[in-house]
Structures are given as structure tokens and as C-alpha cells.
């Protein structure tokens, strides 16, 4: 996997990994500025992981019970660069696209 470009970015990204629970990955190497692809679950909504642009191999995951609360949450914040929706429900995917919650919808 690629290395982080410099120590400043590496240290910034590494500090973001403490904002939740590491579910997958989390391996780092200070000497080579390496961070494994990492999934963070349930980060605090006011953490830097959820408010700053990440630009690194870290993906925060939030879990919800109903789609209306998800859309309300996303629209209450600055529009994200991307929204990843893991679903095979075509109707749900279309609804999210129509609500304009992100510049890009990844699925």
C-alpha cells in the first residue's frame, strides 16, 4: 500500500484514528509513514474524523436504523465530497441521489 506523503499528514491521520473504534486495519509504521486501510466505527459526530476532510486510508462508518434520520443528519452538515451507500435496494439508492446529499454517491 502507498505511504502517506509526509510526517505532518501522517501524524494528522494517525491522530484521527483515535476518534472511534478501529474495526479493520489500524496498523501504522512511524518510520515509513504507513497507515493500513482502516475502518473506524461509531466516531463521535463532533470529532475531527467527522468534521475534517480525511484524504487518507481511513473510512468512518456510521450505522442507522432508518433512512430518514440518515438524510436529516447529512443535510444538517456541510455537503460531503462523497456519500457511500451500501445497499442493493434500487429504490433507496434513487431516493438518496434525488435528495442531493452529496456531490457523488458511491455504491
PDB file of N, CA and C in Angstrom:
ATOM      1  N   UNK A   1       0.834  -1.193   0.000  1.00  0.00           N
ATOM      2  CA  UNK A   1       0.000   0.000   0.000  1.00  0.00           C
ATOM      3  C   UNK A   1       0.870   1.244   0.000  1.00  0.00           C
ATOM      4  N   UNK A   2       0.304   2.333  -0.458  1.00  0.00           N
ATOM      5  CA  UNK A   2       1.032   3.598  -0.534  1.00  0.00           C
ATOM      6  C   UNK A   2       1.327   4.142   0.858  1.00  0.00           C
ATOM      7  N   UNK A   3       2.302   4.983   0.919  1.00  0.00           N
ATOM      8  CA  UNK A   3       2.676   5.642   2.169  1.00  0.00           C
ATOM      9  C   UNK A   3       2.103   7.054   2.157  1.00  0.00           C
ATOM     10  N   UNK A   4       1.949   7.630   3.340  1.00  0.00           N
ATOM     11  CA  UNK A   4       1.466   8.996   3.467  1.00  0.00           C
ATOM     12  C   UNK A   4       2.611   9.927   3.058  1.00  0.00           C
ATOM     13  N   UNK A   5       2.281  11.026   2.415  1.00  0.00           N
ATOM     14  CA  UNK A   5       3.260  11.894   1.754  1.00  0.00           C
ATOM     15  C   UNK A   5       4.331  12.478   2.666  1.00  0.00           C
ATOM     16  N   UNK A   6       3.970  12.846   3.900  1.00  0.00           N
ATOM     17  CA  UNK A   6       4.977  13.401   4.813  1.00  0.00           C
ATOM     18  C   UNK A   6       4.536  13.197   6.262  1.00  0.00           C
ATOM     19  N   UNK A   7       5.434  13.515   7.191  1.00  0.00           N
ATOM     20  CA  UNK A   7       5.166  13.281   8.616  1.00  0.00           C
ATOM     21  C   UNK A   7       3.979  14.088   9.131  1.00  0.00           C
ATOM     22  N   UNK A   8       3.803  15.321   8.656  1.00  0.00           N
ATOM     23  CA  UNK A   8       2.682  16.137   9.127  1.00  0.00           C
ATOM     24  C   UNK A   8       1.344  15.472   8.796  1.00  0.00           C
ATOM     25  N   UNK A   9       1.180  15.044   7.555  1.00  0.00           N
ATOM     26  CA  UNK A   9      -0.068  14.391   7.153  1.00  0.00           C
ATOM     27  C   UNK A   9      -0.227  13.032   7.846  1.00  0.00           C
ATOM     28  N   UNK A  10       0.872  12.314   7.967  1.00  0.00           N
ATOM     29  CA  UNK A  10       0.843  11.023   8.657  1.00  0.00           C
ATOM     30  C   UNK A  10       0.366  11.193  10.098  1.00  0.00           C
ATOM     31  N   UNK A  11       0.949  12.143  10.812  1.00  0.00           N
ATOM     32  CA  UNK A  11       0.573  12.358  12.218  1.00  0.00           C
ATOM     33  C   UNK A  11      -0.867  12.845  12.349  1.00  0.00           C
ATOM     34  N   UNK A  12      -1.317  13.679  11.426  1.00  0.00           N
ATOM     35  CA  UNK A  12      -2.708  14.145  11.439  1.00  0.00           C
ATOM     36  C   UNK A  12      -3.664  12.967  11.268  1.00  0.00           C
ATOM     37  N   UNK A  13      -3.374  12.123  10.272  1.00  0.00           N
ATOM     38  CA  UNK A  13      -4.225  10.966  10.019  1.00  0.00           C
ATOM     39  C   UNK A  13      -4.184   9.979  11.184  1.00  0.00           C
ATOM     40  N   UNK A  14      -3.018   9.753  11.712  1.00  0.00           N
ATOM     41  CA  UNK A  14      -2.873   8.821  12.831  1.00  0.00           C
ATOM     42  C   UNK A  14      -3.694   9.296  14.029  1.00  0.00           C
ATOM     43  N   UNK A  15      -3.710  10.598  14.267  1.00  0.00           N
ATOM     44  CA  UNK A  15      -4.489  11.118  15.400  1.00  0.00           C
ATOM     45  C   UNK A  15      -5.993  10.952  15.176  1.00  0.00           C
ATOM     46  N   UNK A  16      -6.445  10.982  13.917  1.00  0.00           N
ATOM     47  CA  UNK A  16      -7.864  10.781  13.624  1.00  0.00           C
ATOM     48  C   UNK A  16      -8.333   9.375  13.994  1.00  0.00           C
ATOM     49  N   UNK A  17      -7.418   8.432  13.995  1.00  0.00           N
ATOM     50  CA  UNK A  17      -7.784   7.045  14.252  1.00  0.00           C
ATOM     51  C   UNK A  17      -8.207   6.810  15.702  1.00  0.00           C
ATOM     52  N   UNK A  18      -7.980   7.773  16.573  1.00  0.00           N
ATOM     53  CA  UNK A  18      -8.401   7.618  17.972  1.00  0.00           C
ATOM     54  C   UNK A  18      -9.842   8.078  18.180  1.00  0.00           C
ATOM     55  N   UNK A  19     -10.479   8.586  17.120  1.00  0.00           N
ATOM     56  CA  UNK A  19     -11.853   9.096  17.200  1.00  0.00           C
ATOM     57  C   UNK A  19     -12.889   8.017  16.917  1.00  0.00           C
ATOM     58  N   UNK A  20     -12.856   6.934  17.635  1.00  0.00           N
ATOM     59  CA  UNK A  20     -13.808   5.853  17.426  1.00  0.00           C
ATOM     60  C   UNK A  20     -13.138   4.516  17.661  1.00  0.00           C
ATOM     61  N   UNK A  21     -13.765   3.468  17.191  1.00  0.00           N
ATOM     62  CA  UNK A  21     -13.259   2.109  17.371  1.00  0.00           C
ATOM     63  C   UNK A  21     -12.698   1.607  16.049  1.00  0.00           C
ATOM     64  N   UNK A  22     -11.446   1.159  16.061  1.00  0.00           N
ATOM     65  CA  UNK A  22     -10.849   0.571  14.858  1.00  0.00           C
ATOM     66  C   UNK A  22     -11.453  -0.812  14.675  1.00  0.00           C
ATOM     67  N   UNK A  23     -12.212  -0.976  13.604  1.00  0.00           N
ATOM     68  CA  UNK A  23     -12.860  -2.258  13.316  1.00  0.00           C
ATOM     69  C   UNK A  23     -12.018  -3.119  12.386  1.00  0.00           C
ATOM     70  N   UNK A  24     -11.310  -2.464  11.464  1.00  0.00           N
ATOM     71  CA  UNK A  24     -10.460  -3.161  10.495  1.00  0.00           C
ATOM     72  C   UNK A  24      -9.233  -2.294  10.275  1.00  0.00           C
ATOM     73  N   UNK A  25      -8.079  -2.926  10.142  1.00  0.00           N
ATOM     74  CA  UNK A  25      -6.851  -2.179   9.854  1.00  0.00           C
ATOM     75  C   UNK A  25      -6.284  -1.550  11.110  1.00  0.00           C
ATOM     76  N   UNK A  26      -5.828  -0.314  10.963  1.00  0.00           N
ATOM     77  CA  UNK A  26      -5.273   0.412  12.098  1.00  0.00           C
ATOM     78  C   UNK A  26      -3.776   0.263  12.263  1.00  0.00           C
ATOM     79  N   UNK A  27      -3.152  -0.562  11.452  1.00  0.00           N
ATOM     80  CA  UNK A  27      -1.706  -0.751  11.546  1.00  0.00           C
ATOM     81  C   UNK A  27      -0.989   0.495  11.030  1.00  0.00           C
ATOM     82  N   UNK A  28       0.006   0.950  11.779  1.00  0.00           N
ATOM     83  CA  UNK A  28       0.796   2.109  11.364  1.00  0.00           C
ATOM     84  C   UNK A  28       2.279   1.797  11.510  1.00  0.00           C
ATOM     85  N   UNK A  29       3.103   2.563  10.789  1.00  0.00           N
ATOM     86  CA  UNK A  29       4.548   2.467  10.916  1.00  0.00           C
ATOM     87  C   UNK A  29       5.105   3.885  10.840  1.00  0.00           C
ATOM     88  N   UNK A  30       5.577   4.398  11.966  1.00  0.00           N
ATOM     89  CA  UNK A  30       6.070   5.771  12.036  1.00  0.00           C
ATOM     90  C   UNK A  30       7.281   6.008  11.131  1.00  0.00           C
ATOM     91  N   UNK A  31       8.126   4.999  10.964  1.00  0.00           N
ATOM     92  CA  UNK A  31       9.340   5.169  10.162  1.00  0.00           C
ATOM     93  C   UNK A  31       9.046   5.334   8.678  1.00  0.00           C
ATOM     94  N   UNK A  32       8.005   4.656   8.196  1.00  0.00           N
ATOM     95  CA  UNK A  32       7.703   4.696   6.761  1.00  0.00           C
ATOM     96  C   UNK A  32       6.432   5.481   6.436  1.00  0.00           C
ATOM     97  N   UNK A  33       5.829   6.110   7.456  1.00  0.00           N
ATOM     98  CA  UNK A  33       4.575   6.868   7.279  1.00  0.00           C
ATOM     99  C   UNK A  33       3.476   5.994   6.659  1.00  0.00           C
ATOM    100  N   UNK A  34       3.413   4.754   7.104  1.00  0.00           N
ATOM    101  CA  UNK A  34       2.430   3.801   6.590  1.00  0.00           C
ATOM    102  C   UNK A  34       1.204   3.754   7.499  1.00  0.00           C
ATOM    103  N   UNK A  35       0.028   3.794   6.886  1.00  0.00           N
ATOM    104  CA  UNK A  35      -1.233   3.530   7.581  1.00  0.00           C
ATOM    105  C   UNK A  35      -2.015   2.543   6.724  1.00  0.00           C
ATOM    106  N   UNK A  36      -2.354   1.419   7.321  1.00  0.00           N
ATOM    107  CA  UNK A  36      -3.148   0.413   6.599  1.00  0.00           C
ATOM    108  C   UNK A  36      -4.553   0.963   6.356  1.00  0.00           C
ATOM    109  N   UNK A  37      -5.201   0.527   5.296  1.00  0.00           N
ATOM    110  CA  UNK A  37      -6.609   0.896   5.128  1.00  0.00           C
ATOM    111  C   UNK A  37      -7.369   0.551   6.410  1.00  0.00           C
ATOM    112  N   UNK A  38      -8.097   1.540   6.924  1.00  0.00           N
ATOM    113  CA  UNK A  38      -8.687   1.416   8.264  1.00  0.00           C
ATOM    114  C   UNK A  38     -10.155   1.824   8.248  1.00  0.00           C
ATOM    115  N   UNK A  39     -10.975   1.033   8.923  1.00  0.00           N
ATOM    116  CA  UNK A  39     -12.383   1.364   9.128  1.00  0.00           C
ATOM    117  C   UNK A  39     -12.574   1.699  10.600  1.00  0.00           C
ATOM    118  N   UNK A  40     -13.153   2.876  10.852  1.00  0.00           N
ATOM    119  CA  UNK A  40     -13.453   3.333  12.206  1.00  0.00           C
ATOM    120  C   UNK A  40     -14.967   3.319  12.378  1.00  0.00           C
ATOM    121  N   UNK A  41     -15.449   2.659  13.422  1.00  0.00           N
ATOM    122  CA  UNK A  41     -16.888   2.619  13.660  1.00  0.00           C
ATOM    123  C   UNK A  41     -17.275   3.560  14.799  1.00  0.00           C
ATOM    124  N   UNK A  42     -18.447   4.105  14.658  1.00  0.00           N
ATOM    125  CA  UNK A  42     -19.070   4.954  15.679  1.00  0.00           C
ATOM    126  C   UNK A  42     -18.204   6.096  16.191  1.00  0.00           C
ATOM    127  N   UNK A  43     -17.596   6.867  15.295  1.00  0.00           N
ATOM    128  CA  UNK A  43     -16.837   8.027  15.784  1.00  0.00           C
ATOM    129  C   UNK A  43     -17.810   9.080  16.320  1.00  0.00           C
ATOM    130  N   UNK A  44     -17.392   9.866  17.320  1.00  0.00           N
ATOM    131  CA  UNK A  44     -18.250  10.958  17.784  1.00  0.00           C
ATOM    132  C   UNK A  44     -18.541  11.910  16.623  1.00  0.00           C
ATOM    133  N   UNK A  45     -19.766  12.360  16.514  1.00  0.00           N
ATOM    134  CA  UNK A  45     -20.174  13.186  15.379  1.00  0.00           C
ATOM    135  C   UNK A  45     -19.468  14.533  15.342  1.00  0.00           C
ATOM    136  N   UNK A  46     -18.951  14.987  16.481  1.00  0.00           N
ATOM    137  CA  UNK A  46     -18.238  16.263  16.516  1.00  0.00           C
ATOM    138  C   UNK A  46     -16.718  16.086  16.454  1.00  0.00           C
ATOM    139  N   UNK A  47     -16.246  14.858  16.228  1.00  0.00           N
ATOM    140  CA  UNK A  47     -14.808  14.608  16.148  1.00  0.00           C
ATOM    141  C   UNK A  47     -14.247  15.119  14.825  1.00  0.00           C
ATOM    142  N   UNK A  48     -12.932  15.325  14.796  1.00  0.00           N
ATOM    143  CA  UNK A  48     -12.278  15.777  13.560  1.00  0.00           C
ATOM    144  C   UNK A  48     -12.455  14.752  12.438  1.00  0.00           C
ATOM    145  N   UNK A  49     -12.545  13.496  12.799  1.00  0.00           N
ATOM    146  CA  UNK A  49     -12.759  12.455  11.793  1.00  0.00           C
ATOM    147  C   UNK A  49     -14.064  12.682  11.035  1.00  0.00           C
ATOM    148  N   UNK A  50     -15.039  13.283  11.705  1.00  0.00           N
ATOM    149  CA  UNK A  50     -16.338  13.527  11.084  1.00  0.00           C
ATOM    150  C   UNK A  50     -16.517  14.953  10.573  1.00  0.00           C
ATOM    151  N   UNK A  51     -15.625  15.850  10.921  1.00  0.00           N
ATOM    152  CA  UNK A  51     -15.796  17.242  10.505  1.00  0.00           C
ATOM    153  C   UNK A  51     -14.720  17.730   9.546  1.00  0.00           C
ATOM    154  N   UNK A  52     -13.554  17.086   9.536  1.00  0.00           N
ATOM    155  CA  UNK A  52     -12.467  17.491   8.641  1.00  0.00           C
ATOM    156  C   UNK A  52     -12.416  16.574   7.418  1.00  0.00           C
ATOM    157  N   UNK A  53     -11.783  17.063   6.365  1.00  0.00           N
ATOM    158  CA  UNK A  53     -11.531  16.207   5.212  1.00  0.00           C
ATOM    159  C   UNK A  53     -10.409  15.247   5.587  1.00  0.00           C
ATOM    160  N   UNK A  54     -10.554  13.989   5.245  1.00  0.00           N
ATOM    161  CA  UNK A  54      -9.603  12.976   5.700  1.00  0.00           C
ATOM    162  C   UNK A  54      -8.414  12.862   4.745  1.00  0.00           C
ATOM    163  N   UNK A  55      -8.656  12.617   3.486  1.00  0.00           N
ATOM    164  CA  UNK A  55      -7.602  12.429   2.467  1.00  0.00           C
ATOM    165  C   UNK A  55      -6.555  11.421   2.917  1.00  0.00           C
ATOM    166  N   UNK A  56      -7.018  10.257   3.278  1.00  0.00           N
ATOM    167  CA  UNK A  56      -6.128   9.176   3.695  1.00  0.00           C
ATOM    168  C   UNK A  56      -6.909   7.875   3.738  1.00  0.00           C
ATOM    169  N   UNK A  57      -6.265   6.781   4.118  1.00  0.00           N
ATOM    170  CA  UNK A  57      -6.876   5.449   4.056  1.00  0.00           C
ATOM    171  C   UNK A  57      -7.756   5.121   5.267  1.00  0.00           C
ATOM    172  N   UNK A  58      -8.563   6.087   5.704  1.00  0.00           N
ATOM    173  CA  UNK A  58      -9.414   5.910   6.876  1.00  0.00           C
ATOM    174  C   UNK A  58     -10.863   6.170   6.470  1.00  0.00           C
ATOM    175  N   UNK A  59     -11.736   5.232   6.802  1.00  0.00           N
ATOM    176  CA  UNK A  59     -13.147   5.361   6.461  1.00  0.00           C
ATOM    177  C   UNK A  59     -13.990   5.246   7.727  1.00  0.00           C
ATOM    178  N   UNK A  60     -14.647   6.345   8.120  1.00  0.00           N
ATOM    179  CA  UNK A  60     -15.561   6.248   9.264  1.00  0.00           C
ATOM    180  C   UNK A  60     -16.884   5.628   8.818  1.00  0.00           C
ATOM    181  N   UNK A  61     -17.429   4.767   9.649  1.00  0.00           N
ATOM    182  CA  UNK A  61     -18.693   4.092   9.356  1.00  0.00           C
ATOM    183  C   UNK A  61     -19.693   4.429  10.459  1.00  0.00           C
ATOM    184  N   UNK A  62     -20.868   4.883  10.031  1.00  0.00           N
ATOM    185  CA  UNK A  62     -21.957   5.155  10.962  1.00  0.00           C
ATOM    186  C   UNK A  62     -23.093   4.197  10.649  1.00  0.00           C
ATOM    187  N   UNK A  63     -23.763   3.741  11.658  1.00  0.00           N
ATOM    188  CA  UNK A  63     -24.859   2.801  11.496  1.00  0.00           C
ATOM    189  C   UNK A  63     -26.162   3.465  11.924  1.00  0.00           C
ATOM    190  N   UNK A  64     -27.202   3.264  11.138  1.00  0.00           N
ATOM    191  CA  UNK A  64     -28.503   3.872  11.413  1.00  0.00           C
ATOM    192  C   UNK A  64     -29.602   2.844  11.285  1.00  0.00           C
ATOM    193  N   UNK A  65     -30.724   3.114  11.927  1.00  0.00           N
ATOM    194  CA  UNK A  65     -31.891   2.242  11.852  1.00  0.00           C
ATOM    195  C   UNK A  65     -32.830   2.624  10.716  1.00  0.00           C
ATOM    196  N   UNK A  66     -32.943   3.938  10.421  1.00  0.00           N
ATOM    197  CA  UNK A  66     -33.874   4.350   9.373  1.00  0.00           C
ATOM    198  C   UNK A  66     -33.249   5.416   8.482  1.00  0.00           C
ATOM    199  N   UNK A  67     -33.628   5.385   7.221  1.00  0.00           N
ATOM    200  CA  UNK A  67     -33.026   6.260   6.221  1.00  0.00           C
ATOM    201  C   UNK A  67     -33.381   7.721   6.433  1.00  0.00           C
ATOM    202  N   UNK A  68     -34.537   8.021   6.953  1.00  0.00           N
ATOM    203  CA  UNK A  68     -34.909   9.423   7.146  1.00  0.00           C
ATOM    204  C   UNK A  68     -33.967  10.122   8.123  1.00  0.00           C
ATOM    205  N   UNK A  69     -33.535   9.434   9.164  1.00  0.00           N
ATOM    206  CA  UNK A  69     -32.593  10.052  10.102  1.00  0.00           C
ATOM    207  C   UNK A  69     -31.220  10.238   9.469  1.00  0.00           C
ATOM    208  N   UNK A  70     -30.846   9.327   8.573  1.00  0.00           N
ATOM    209  CA  UNK A  70     -29.575   9.465   7.856  1.00  0.00           C
ATOM    210  C   UNK A  70     -29.598  10.717   6.978  1.00  0.00           C
ATOM    211  N   UNK A  71     -30.641  10.851   6.184  1.00  0.00           N
ATOM    212  CA  UNK A  71     -30.738  12.001   5.282  1.00  0.00           C
ATOM    213  C   UNK A  71     -30.806  13.311   6.069  1.00  0.00           C
ATOM    214  N   UNK A  72     -31.517  13.316   7.157  1.00  0.00           N
ATOM    215  CA  UNK A  72     -31.607  14.510   8.002  1.00  0.00           C
ATOM    216  C   UNK A  72     -30.225  14.863   8.558  1.00  0.00           C
ATOM    217  N   UNK A  73     -29.499  13.864   9.026  1.00  0.00           N
ATOM    218  CA  UNK A  73     -28.151  14.086   9.558  1.00  0.00           C
ATOM    219  C   UNK A  73     -27.224  14.652   8.488  1.00  0.00           C
ATOM    220  N   UNK A  74     -27.222  14.054   7.311  1.00  0.00           N
ATOM    221  CA  UNK A  74     -26.323  14.500   6.240  1.00  0.00           C
ATOM    222  C   UNK A  74     -26.661  15.933   5.816  1.00  0.00           C
ATOM    223  N   UNK A  75     -27.934  16.230   5.670  1.00  0.00           N
ATOM    224  CA  UNK A  75     -28.339  17.575   5.241  1.00  0.00           C
ATOM    225  C   UNK A  75     -28.101  18.635   6.312  1.00  0.00           C
ATOM    226  N   UNK A  76     -27.916  18.232   7.568  1.00  0.00           N
ATOM    227  CA  UNK A  76     -27.670  19.202   8.639  1.00  0.00           C
ATOM    228  C   UNK A  76     -26.223  19.683   8.661  1.00  0.00           C
ATOM    229  N   UNK A  77     -25.388  19.095   7.833  1.00  0.00           N
ATOM    230  CA  UNK A  77     -23.960  19.415   7.804  1.00  0.00           C
ATOM    231  C   UNK A  77     -23.573  19.940   6.431  1.00  0.00           C
ATOM    232  N   UNK A  78     -22.321  20.366   6.333  1.00  0.00           N
ATOM    233  CA  UNK A  78     -21.787  20.780   5.037  1.00  0.00           C
ATOM    234  C   UNK A  78     -21.837  19.580   4.088  1.00  0.00           C
ATOM    235  N   UNK A  79     -22.191  19.818   2.838  1.00  0.00           N
ATOM    236  CA  UNK A  79     -22.329  18.733   1.861  1.00  0.00           C
ATOM    237  C   UNK A  79     -20.991  17.998   1.708  1.00  0.00           C
ATOM    238  N   UNK A  80     -20.986  16.673   1.913  1.00  0.00           N
ATOM    239  CA  UNK A  80     -19.730  15.921   1.801  1.00  0.00           C
ATOM    240  C   UNK A  80     -19.297  15.748   0.344  1.00  0.00           C
ATOM    241  N   UNK A  81     -18.007  15.462   0.170  1.00  0.00           N
ATOM    242  CA  UNK A  81     -17.489  15.204  -1.168  1.00  0.00           C
ATOM    243  C   UNK A  81     -18.092  13.935  -1.752  1.00  0.00           C
ATOM    244  N   UNK A  82     -18.337  12.947  -0.892  1.00  0.00           N
ATOM    245  CA  UNK A  82     -18.895  11.679  -1.354  1.00  0.00           C
ATOM    246  C   UNK A  82     -19.734  11.062  -0.239  1.00  0.00           C
ATOM    247  N   UNK A  83     -20.697  10.282  -0.655  1.00  0.00           N
ATOM    248  CA  UNK A  83     -21.535   9.525   0.278  1.00  0.00           C
ATOM    249  C   UNK A  83     -21.518   8.079  -0.200  1.00  0.00           C
ATOM    250  N   UNK A  84     -21.031   7.167   0.624  1.00  0.00           N
ATOM    251  CA  UNK A  84     -21.028   5.757   0.263  1.00  0.00           C
ATOM    252  C   UNK A  84     -22.277   5.115   0.838  1.00  0.00           C
ATOM    253  N   UNK A  85     -23.044   4.493  -0.016  1.00  0.00           N
ATOM    254  CA  UNK A  85     -24.273   3.828   0.385  1.00  0.00           C
ATOM    255  C   UNK A  85     -24.139   2.353   0.034  1.00  0.00           C
ATOM    256  N   UNK A  86     -24.148   1.509   1.044  1.00  0.00           N
ATOM    257  CA  UNK A  86     -24.034   0.074   0.833  1.00  0.00           C
ATOM    258  C   UNK A  86     -25.434  -0.525   0.862  1.00  0.00           C
ATOM    259  N   UNK A  87     -26.016  -0.703  -0.320  1.00  0.00           N
ATOM    260  CA  UNK A  87     -27.382  -1.210  -0.429  1.00  0.00           C
ATOM    261  C   UNK A  87     -27.597  -1.808  -1.810  1.00  0.00           C
ATOM    262  N   UNK A  88     -28.443  -2.820  -1.869  1.00  0.00           N
ATOM    263  CA  UNK A  88     -28.852  -3.372  -3.163  1.00  0.00           C
ATOM    264  C   UNK A  88     -30.271  -2.921  -3.499  1.00  0.00           C
ATOM    265  N   UNK A  89     -30.828  -2.050  -2.670  1.00  0.00           N
ATOM    266  CA  UNK A  89     -32.194  -1.547  -2.850  1.00  0.00           C
ATOM    267  C   UNK A  89     -32.168  -0.370  -3.817  1.00  0.00           C
ATOM    268  N   UNK A  90     -32.566  -0.612  -5.072  1.00  0.00           N
ATOM    269  CA  UNK A  90     -32.510   0.421  -6.117  1.00  0.00           C
ATOM    270  C   UNK A  90     -33.373   1.625  -5.767  1.00  0.00           C
ATOM    271  N   UNK A  91     -34.511   1.397  -5.149  1.00  0.00           N
ATOM    272  CA  UNK A  91     -35.406   2.493  -4.766  1.00  0.00           C
ATOM    273  C   UNK A  91     -34.728   3.404  -3.729  1.00  0.00           C
ATOM    274  N   UNK A  92     -34.056   2.802  -2.770  1.00  0.00           N
ATOM    275  CA  UNK A  92     -33.335   3.565  -1.749  1.00  0.00           C
ATOM    276  C   UNK A  92     -32.191   4.368  -2.376  1.00  0.00           C
ATOM    277  N   UNK A  93     -31.438   3.753  -3.264  1.00  0.00           N
ATOM    278  CA  UNK A  93     -30.326   4.428  -3.939  1.00  0.00           C
ATOM    279  C   UNK A  93     -30.844   5.637  -4.715  1.00  0.00           C
ATOM    280  N   UNK A  94     -31.935   5.461  -5.451  1.00  0.00           N
ATOM    281  CA  UNK A  94     -32.528   6.579  -6.197  1.00  0.00           C
ATOM    282  C   UNK A  94     -32.991   7.687  -5.264  1.00  0.00           C
ATOM    283  N   UNK A  95     -33.582   7.327  -4.131  1.00  0.00           N
ATOM    284  CA  UNK A  95     -34.044   8.328  -3.174  1.00  0.00           C
ATOM    285  C   UNK A  95     -32.874   9.173  -2.657  1.00  0.00           C
ATOM    286  N   UNK A  96     -31.787   8.516  -2.325  1.00  0.00           N
ATOM    287  CA  UNK A  96     -30.616   9.235  -1.816  1.00  0.00           C
ATOM    288  C   UNK A  96     -30.048  10.144  -2.900  1.00  0.00           C
ATOM    289  N   UNK A  97     -29.979   9.672  -4.126  1.00  0.00           N
ATOM    290  CA  UNK A  97     -29.491  10.501  -5.233  1.00  0.00           C
ATOM    291  C   UNK A  97     -30.377  11.727  -5.429  1.00  0.00           C
ATOM    292  N   UNK A  98     -31.682  11.538  -5.383  1.00  0.00           N
ATOM    293  CA  UNK A  98     -32.620  12.638  -5.600  1.00  0.00           C
ATOM    294  C   UNK A  98     -32.574  13.674  -4.485  1.00  0.00           C
ATOM    295  N   UNK A  99     -32.225  13.252  -3.280  1.00  0.00           N
ATOM    296  CA  UNK A  99     -32.169  14.188  -2.140  1.00  0.00           C
ATOM    297  C   UNK A  99     -30.938  15.087  -2.217  1.00  0.00           C
ATOM    298  N   UNK A 100     -29.985  14.764  -3.092  1.00  0.00           N
ATOM    299  CA  UNK A 100     -28.819  15.615  -3.285  1.00  0.00           C
ATOM    300  C   UNK A 100     -27.958  15.756  -2.043  1.00  0.00           C
ATOM    301  N   UNK A 101     -27.728  14.656  -1.346  1.00  0.00           N
ATOM    302  CA  UNK A 101     -26.981  14.726  -0.095  1.00  0.00           C
ATOM    303  C   UNK A 101     -25.472  14.839  -0.288  1.00  0.00           C
ATOM    304  N   UNK A 102     -24.992  14.603  -1.495  1.00  0.00           N
ATOM    305  CA  UNK A 102     -23.557  14.633  -1.742  1.00  0.00           C
ATOM    306  C   UNK A 102     -23.290  14.971  -3.201  1.00  0.00           C
ATOM    307  N   UNK A 103     -22.068  15.392  -3.463  1.00  0.00           N
ATOM    308  CA  UNK A 103     -21.677  15.667  -4.846  1.00  0.00           C
ATOM    309  C   UNK A 103     -21.566  14.361  -5.631  1.00  0.00           C
ATOM    310  N   UNK A 104     -21.210  13.281  -4.937  1.00  0.00           N
ATOM    311  CA  UNK A 104     -21.044  11.972  -5.561  1.00  0.00           C
ATOM    312  C   UNK A 104     -21.635  10.916  -4.657  1.00  0.00           C
ATOM    313  N   UNK A 105     -22.275   9.915  -5.245  1.00  0.00           N
ATOM    314  CA  UNK A 105     -22.794   8.784  -4.494  1.00  0.00           C
ATOM    315  C   UNK A 105     -22.011   7.561  -4.924  1.00  0.00           C
ATOM    316  N   UNK A 106     -21.279   6.956  -3.988  1.00  0.00           N
ATOM    317  CA  UNK A 106     -20.559   5.716  -4.254  1.00  0.00           C
ATOM    318  C   UNK A 106     -21.387   4.551  -3.750  1.00  0.00           C
ATOM    319  N   UNK A 107     -21.428   3.489  -4.494  1.00  0.00           N
ATOM    320  CA  UNK A 107     -22.168   2.311  -4.030  1.00  0.00           C
ATOM    321  C   UNK A 107     -21.528   1.060  -4.539  1.00  0.00           C
TER     322      UNK A 107
END
